[in-house]
Short mmCIF file of C-alpha atoms and ligand atoms in Angstrom, two decimals:
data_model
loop_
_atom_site.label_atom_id
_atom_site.label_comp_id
_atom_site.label_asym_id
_atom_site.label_seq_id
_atom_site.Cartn_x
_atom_site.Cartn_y
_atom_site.Cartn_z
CA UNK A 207 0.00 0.00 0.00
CA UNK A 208 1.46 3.36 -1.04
CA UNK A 209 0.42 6.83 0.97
CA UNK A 210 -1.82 9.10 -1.04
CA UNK A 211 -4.14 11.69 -0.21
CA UNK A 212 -6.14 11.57 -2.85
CA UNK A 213 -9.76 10.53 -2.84
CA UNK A 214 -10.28 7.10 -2.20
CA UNK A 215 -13.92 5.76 -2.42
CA UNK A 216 -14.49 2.46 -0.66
CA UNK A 217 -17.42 0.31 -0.82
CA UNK A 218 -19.09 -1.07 2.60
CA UNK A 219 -20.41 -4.60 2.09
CA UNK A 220 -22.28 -4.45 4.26
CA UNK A 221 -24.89 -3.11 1.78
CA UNK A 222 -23.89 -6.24 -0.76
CA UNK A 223 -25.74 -9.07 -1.11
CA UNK A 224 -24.56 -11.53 2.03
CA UNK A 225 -24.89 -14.41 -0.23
CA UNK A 226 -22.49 -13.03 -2.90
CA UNK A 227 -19.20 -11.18 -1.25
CA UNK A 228 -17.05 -12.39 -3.79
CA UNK A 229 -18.65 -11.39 -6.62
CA UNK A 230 -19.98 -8.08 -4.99
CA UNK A 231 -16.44 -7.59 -4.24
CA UNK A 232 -15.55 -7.78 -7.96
CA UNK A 233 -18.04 -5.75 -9.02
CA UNK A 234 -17.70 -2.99 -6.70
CA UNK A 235 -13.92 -2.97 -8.02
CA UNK A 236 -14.46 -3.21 -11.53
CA UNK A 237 -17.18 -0.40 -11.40
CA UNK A 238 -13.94 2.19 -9.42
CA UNK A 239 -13.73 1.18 -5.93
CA UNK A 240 -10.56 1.90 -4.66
CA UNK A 241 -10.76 -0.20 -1.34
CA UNK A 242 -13.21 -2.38 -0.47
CA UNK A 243 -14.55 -1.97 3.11
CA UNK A 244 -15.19 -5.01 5.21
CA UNK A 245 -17.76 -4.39 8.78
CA UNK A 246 -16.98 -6.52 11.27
CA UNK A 247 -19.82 -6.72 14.22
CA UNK A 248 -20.19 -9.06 17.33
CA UNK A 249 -23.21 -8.27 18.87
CA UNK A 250 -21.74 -6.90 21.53
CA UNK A 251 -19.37 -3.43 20.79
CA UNK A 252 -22.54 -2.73 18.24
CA UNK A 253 -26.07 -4.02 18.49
CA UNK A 254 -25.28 -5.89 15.32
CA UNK A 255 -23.75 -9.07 14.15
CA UNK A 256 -21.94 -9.78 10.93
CA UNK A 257 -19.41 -12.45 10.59
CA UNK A 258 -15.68 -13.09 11.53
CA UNK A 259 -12.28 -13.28 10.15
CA UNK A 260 -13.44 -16.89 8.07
CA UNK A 261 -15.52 -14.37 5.73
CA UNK A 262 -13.10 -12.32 5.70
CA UNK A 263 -10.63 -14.99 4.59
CA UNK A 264 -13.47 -15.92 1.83
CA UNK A 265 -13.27 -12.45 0.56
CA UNK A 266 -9.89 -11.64 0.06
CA UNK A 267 -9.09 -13.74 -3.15
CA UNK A 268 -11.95 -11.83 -4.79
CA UNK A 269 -10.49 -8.28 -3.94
CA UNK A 270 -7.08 -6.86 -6.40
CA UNK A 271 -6.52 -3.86 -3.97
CA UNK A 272 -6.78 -2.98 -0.60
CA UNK A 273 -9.29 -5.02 1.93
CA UNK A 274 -9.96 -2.57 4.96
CA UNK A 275 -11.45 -4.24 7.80
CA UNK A 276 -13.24 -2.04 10.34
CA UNK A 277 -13.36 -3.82 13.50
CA UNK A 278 -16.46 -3.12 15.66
CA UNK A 279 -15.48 -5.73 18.04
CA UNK A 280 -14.63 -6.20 21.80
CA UNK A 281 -12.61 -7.18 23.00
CA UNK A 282 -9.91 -7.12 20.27
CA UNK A 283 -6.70 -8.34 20.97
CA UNK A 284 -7.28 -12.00 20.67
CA UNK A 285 -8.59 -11.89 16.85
CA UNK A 286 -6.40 -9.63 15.75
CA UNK A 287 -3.81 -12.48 14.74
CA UNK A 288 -6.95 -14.13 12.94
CA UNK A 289 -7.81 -10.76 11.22
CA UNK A 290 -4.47 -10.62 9.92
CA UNK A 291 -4.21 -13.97 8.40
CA UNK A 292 -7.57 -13.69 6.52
CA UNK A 293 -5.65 -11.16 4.79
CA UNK A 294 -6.32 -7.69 5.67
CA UNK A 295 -4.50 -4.60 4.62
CA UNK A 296 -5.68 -2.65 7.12
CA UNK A 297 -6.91 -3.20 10.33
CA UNK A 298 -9.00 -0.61 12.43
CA UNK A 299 -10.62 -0.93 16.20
CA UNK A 300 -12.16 1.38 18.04
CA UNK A 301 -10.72 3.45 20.79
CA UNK A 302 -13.90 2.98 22.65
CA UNK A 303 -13.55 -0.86 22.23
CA UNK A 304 -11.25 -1.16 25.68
CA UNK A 305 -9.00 0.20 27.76
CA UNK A 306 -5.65 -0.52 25.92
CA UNK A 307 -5.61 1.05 22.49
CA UNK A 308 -1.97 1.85 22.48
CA UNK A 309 -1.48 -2.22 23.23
CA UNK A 310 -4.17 -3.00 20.21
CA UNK A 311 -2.33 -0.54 17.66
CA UNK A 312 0.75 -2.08 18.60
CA UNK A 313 -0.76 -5.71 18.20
CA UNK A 314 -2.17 -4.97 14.70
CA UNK A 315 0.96 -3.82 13.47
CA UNK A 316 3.08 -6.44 14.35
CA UNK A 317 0.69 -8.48 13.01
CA UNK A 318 1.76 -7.01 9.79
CA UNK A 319 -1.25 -4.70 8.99
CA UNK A 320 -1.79 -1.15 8.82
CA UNK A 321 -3.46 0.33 11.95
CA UNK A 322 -6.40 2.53 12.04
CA UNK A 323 -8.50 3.53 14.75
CA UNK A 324 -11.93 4.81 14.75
CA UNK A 325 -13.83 7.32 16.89
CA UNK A 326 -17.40 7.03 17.83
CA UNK A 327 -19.07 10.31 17.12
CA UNK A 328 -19.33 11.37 20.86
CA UNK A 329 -15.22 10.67 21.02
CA UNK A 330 -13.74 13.74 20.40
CA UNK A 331 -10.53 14.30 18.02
CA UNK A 332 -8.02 14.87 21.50
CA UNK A 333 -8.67 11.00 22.25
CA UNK A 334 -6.41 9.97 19.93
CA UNK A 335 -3.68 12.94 20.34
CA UNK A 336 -1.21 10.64 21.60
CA UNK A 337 -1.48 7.95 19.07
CA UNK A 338 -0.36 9.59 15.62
CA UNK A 339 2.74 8.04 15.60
CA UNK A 340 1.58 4.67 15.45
CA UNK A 341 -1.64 4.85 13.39
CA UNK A 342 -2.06 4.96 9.38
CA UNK A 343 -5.89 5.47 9.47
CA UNK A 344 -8.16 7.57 11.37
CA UNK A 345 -11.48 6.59 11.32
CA UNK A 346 -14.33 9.18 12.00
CA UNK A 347 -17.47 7.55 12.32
CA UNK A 348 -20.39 9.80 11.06
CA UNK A 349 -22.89 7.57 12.29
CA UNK A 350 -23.61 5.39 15.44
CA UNK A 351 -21.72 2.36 14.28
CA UNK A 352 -23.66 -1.16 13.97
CA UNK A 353 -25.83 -0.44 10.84
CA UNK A 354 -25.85 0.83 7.33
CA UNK A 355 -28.37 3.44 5.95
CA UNK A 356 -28.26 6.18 8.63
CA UNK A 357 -28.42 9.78 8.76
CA UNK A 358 -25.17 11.41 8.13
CA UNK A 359 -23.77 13.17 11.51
CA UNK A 360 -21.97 16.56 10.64
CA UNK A 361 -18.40 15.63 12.23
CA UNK A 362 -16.39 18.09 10.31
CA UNK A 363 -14.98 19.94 13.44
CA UNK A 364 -13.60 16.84 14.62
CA UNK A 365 -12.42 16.20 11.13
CA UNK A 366 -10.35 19.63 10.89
CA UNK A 367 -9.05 19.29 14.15
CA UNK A 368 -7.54 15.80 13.31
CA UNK A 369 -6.26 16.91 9.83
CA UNK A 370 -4.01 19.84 11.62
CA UNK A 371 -3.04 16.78 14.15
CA UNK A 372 -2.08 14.65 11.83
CA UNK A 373 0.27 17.11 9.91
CA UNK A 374 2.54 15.99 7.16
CA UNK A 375 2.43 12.13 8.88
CA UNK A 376 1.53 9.50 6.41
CA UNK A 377 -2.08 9.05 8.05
CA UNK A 378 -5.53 8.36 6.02
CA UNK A 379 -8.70 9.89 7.59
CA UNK A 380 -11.45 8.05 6.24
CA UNK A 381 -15.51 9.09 6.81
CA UNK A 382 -17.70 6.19 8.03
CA UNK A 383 -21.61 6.79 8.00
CA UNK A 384 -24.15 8.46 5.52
CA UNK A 385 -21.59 9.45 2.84
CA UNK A 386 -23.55 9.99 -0.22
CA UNK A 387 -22.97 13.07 -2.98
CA UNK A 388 -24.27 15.58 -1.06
CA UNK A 389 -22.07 15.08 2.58
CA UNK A 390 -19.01 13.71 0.55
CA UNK A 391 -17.90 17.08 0.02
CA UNK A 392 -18.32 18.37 3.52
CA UNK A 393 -15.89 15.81 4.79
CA UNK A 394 -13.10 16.12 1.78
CA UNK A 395 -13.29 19.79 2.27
CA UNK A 396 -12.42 19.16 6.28
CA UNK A 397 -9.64 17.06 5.54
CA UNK A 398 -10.73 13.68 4.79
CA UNK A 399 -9.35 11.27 1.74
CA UNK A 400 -11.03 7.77 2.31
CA UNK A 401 -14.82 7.89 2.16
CA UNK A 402 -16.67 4.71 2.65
CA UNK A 403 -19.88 4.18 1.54
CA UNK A 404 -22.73 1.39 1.86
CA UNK A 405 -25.74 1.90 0.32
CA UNK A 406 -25.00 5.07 -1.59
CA UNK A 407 -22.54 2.81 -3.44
CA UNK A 408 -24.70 -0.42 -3.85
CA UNK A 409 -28.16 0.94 -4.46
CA UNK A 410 -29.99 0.24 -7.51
CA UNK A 411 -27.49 -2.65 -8.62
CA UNK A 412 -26.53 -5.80 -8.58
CA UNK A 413 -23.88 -8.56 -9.77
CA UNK A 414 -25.46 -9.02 -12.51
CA UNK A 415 -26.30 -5.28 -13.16
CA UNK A 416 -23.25 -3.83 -12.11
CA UNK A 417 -22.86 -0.64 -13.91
CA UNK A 418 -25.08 1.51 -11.22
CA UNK A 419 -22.32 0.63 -8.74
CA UNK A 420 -19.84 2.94 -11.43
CA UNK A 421 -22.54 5.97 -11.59
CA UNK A 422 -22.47 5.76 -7.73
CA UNK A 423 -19.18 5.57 -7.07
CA UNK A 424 -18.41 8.36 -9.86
CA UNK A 425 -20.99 10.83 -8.58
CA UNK A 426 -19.66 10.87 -4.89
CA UNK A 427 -15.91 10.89 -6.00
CA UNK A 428 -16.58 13.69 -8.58
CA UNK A 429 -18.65 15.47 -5.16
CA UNK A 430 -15.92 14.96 -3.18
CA UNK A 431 -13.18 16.27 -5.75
CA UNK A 432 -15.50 19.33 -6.83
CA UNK A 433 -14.16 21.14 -3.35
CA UNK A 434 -10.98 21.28 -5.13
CA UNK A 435 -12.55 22.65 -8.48
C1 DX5 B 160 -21.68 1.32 10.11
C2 DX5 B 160 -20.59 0.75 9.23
C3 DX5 B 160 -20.52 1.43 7.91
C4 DX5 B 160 -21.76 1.28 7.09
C5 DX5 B 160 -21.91 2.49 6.25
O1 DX5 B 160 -21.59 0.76 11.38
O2 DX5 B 160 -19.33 0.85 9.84
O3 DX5 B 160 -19.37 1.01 7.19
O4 DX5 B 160 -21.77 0.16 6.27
O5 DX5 B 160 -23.13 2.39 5.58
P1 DX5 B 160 -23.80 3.64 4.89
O6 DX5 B 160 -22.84 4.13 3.85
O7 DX5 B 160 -25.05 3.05 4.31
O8 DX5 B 160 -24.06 4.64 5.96
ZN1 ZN B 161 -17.46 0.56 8.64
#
């Protein structure tokens, strides 16, 4: 993985069809996706449950770029070695996920994946002021994790404050939650160069009508890259 800060549009599958990851995978990539994000839930962290790090293992032969596993799991520690095998490129928990971040940061990288970590939306940006050094990801969740299709939460504050934090480190900050066209700009303009997206990506398609997925993904990069017009 090579550091960019250009706009990267990732796919949650969580909006795919459960039945077809693989193929959805494909698709999604074919059609632009630049990473393809994978939502991890136990029932437990989230009121939500999704599947573990055999799926993810499932996946990762159908995905040619970067497989970015959001962890909304706790505790974390003891999967993370399972999370890595399955193949991830990046690996992100949540700061509110346990006491020992620092610990889980460290974990996931010498598990050989990049680290992100991701911030509830009542977490504010100074929770994660001494951990720049050993993160590649910041994740700012614009929704209340555990489900796709939610209102967007305006988290551009935090987002500014966290792009001046990061400074010229090699860190991603990536937008969870209710990016669509119209909030994709909001977030690029504060900072942000990963935006993933669920249903505003996978609406209105399927595997074997893939060519929606394209329009989406083009109309919230082309959003999102219109602040710099
Ligand atoms: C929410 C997940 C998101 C979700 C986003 O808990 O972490 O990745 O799939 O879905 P949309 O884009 O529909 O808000
Ligand atoms: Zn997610």
């Amino acid at each position: 993985m090579t550091f960019d800060r250009a706009i990267k549009i990732a796919p949650s599958i969580l909006a795919a069809d459960f039945a077809n990851f693989g193929a959805e995978c494909a698709a999604a990539e074919a059609q632009g996706a630049d990473w393809i994000h994978v939502d991890v839930m136990d029932g437990h962290f989230v009121p939500n449950i999704t599947f573990g790090p055999a799926t993810c293992a499932a996946i990762r032969p159908h995905i040619k770029g970067v497989m970015d596993v959001h962890l909304m799991i706790s505790p974390v520690d003891a999967y993370i070695d399972a999370f890595a095998q399955s193949g991830a490129d990046v690996l992100t928990a949540h700061i509110e996920a346990g006491p020992h971040i620092h610990r889980t940061l460290q974990a996931i990288r010498a598990a050989g994946c990049k680290a992100g970590v991701a911030l509830n939306p009542g977490t504010p940006a100074s929770a994660v002021e001494d951990l720049m050094d050993m993160v590649d990801l910041v994740c700012v969740m614009t929704v209340n994790p555990g489900f796709g299709g939610q209102k967007f939460i305006d988290m551009t504050t935090k987002i500014k404050a966290l792009r001046s934090m990061i400074g010229d480190r090699p860190v991603h900050i990536e937008i969870d939650g209710g990016v669509d066209p119209k909030t994709a700009p909001l977030v690029a303009q504060a900072g942000a160069d990963v935006l993933v997206a669920g249903s505003a990506v996978f609406k209105g398609g399927s595997v074997q009508n893939p060519a929606p997925y394209g329009e989406n993904i083009r109309a919230i990069r082309a959003a999102a890259e219109g602040v710099w017009a």
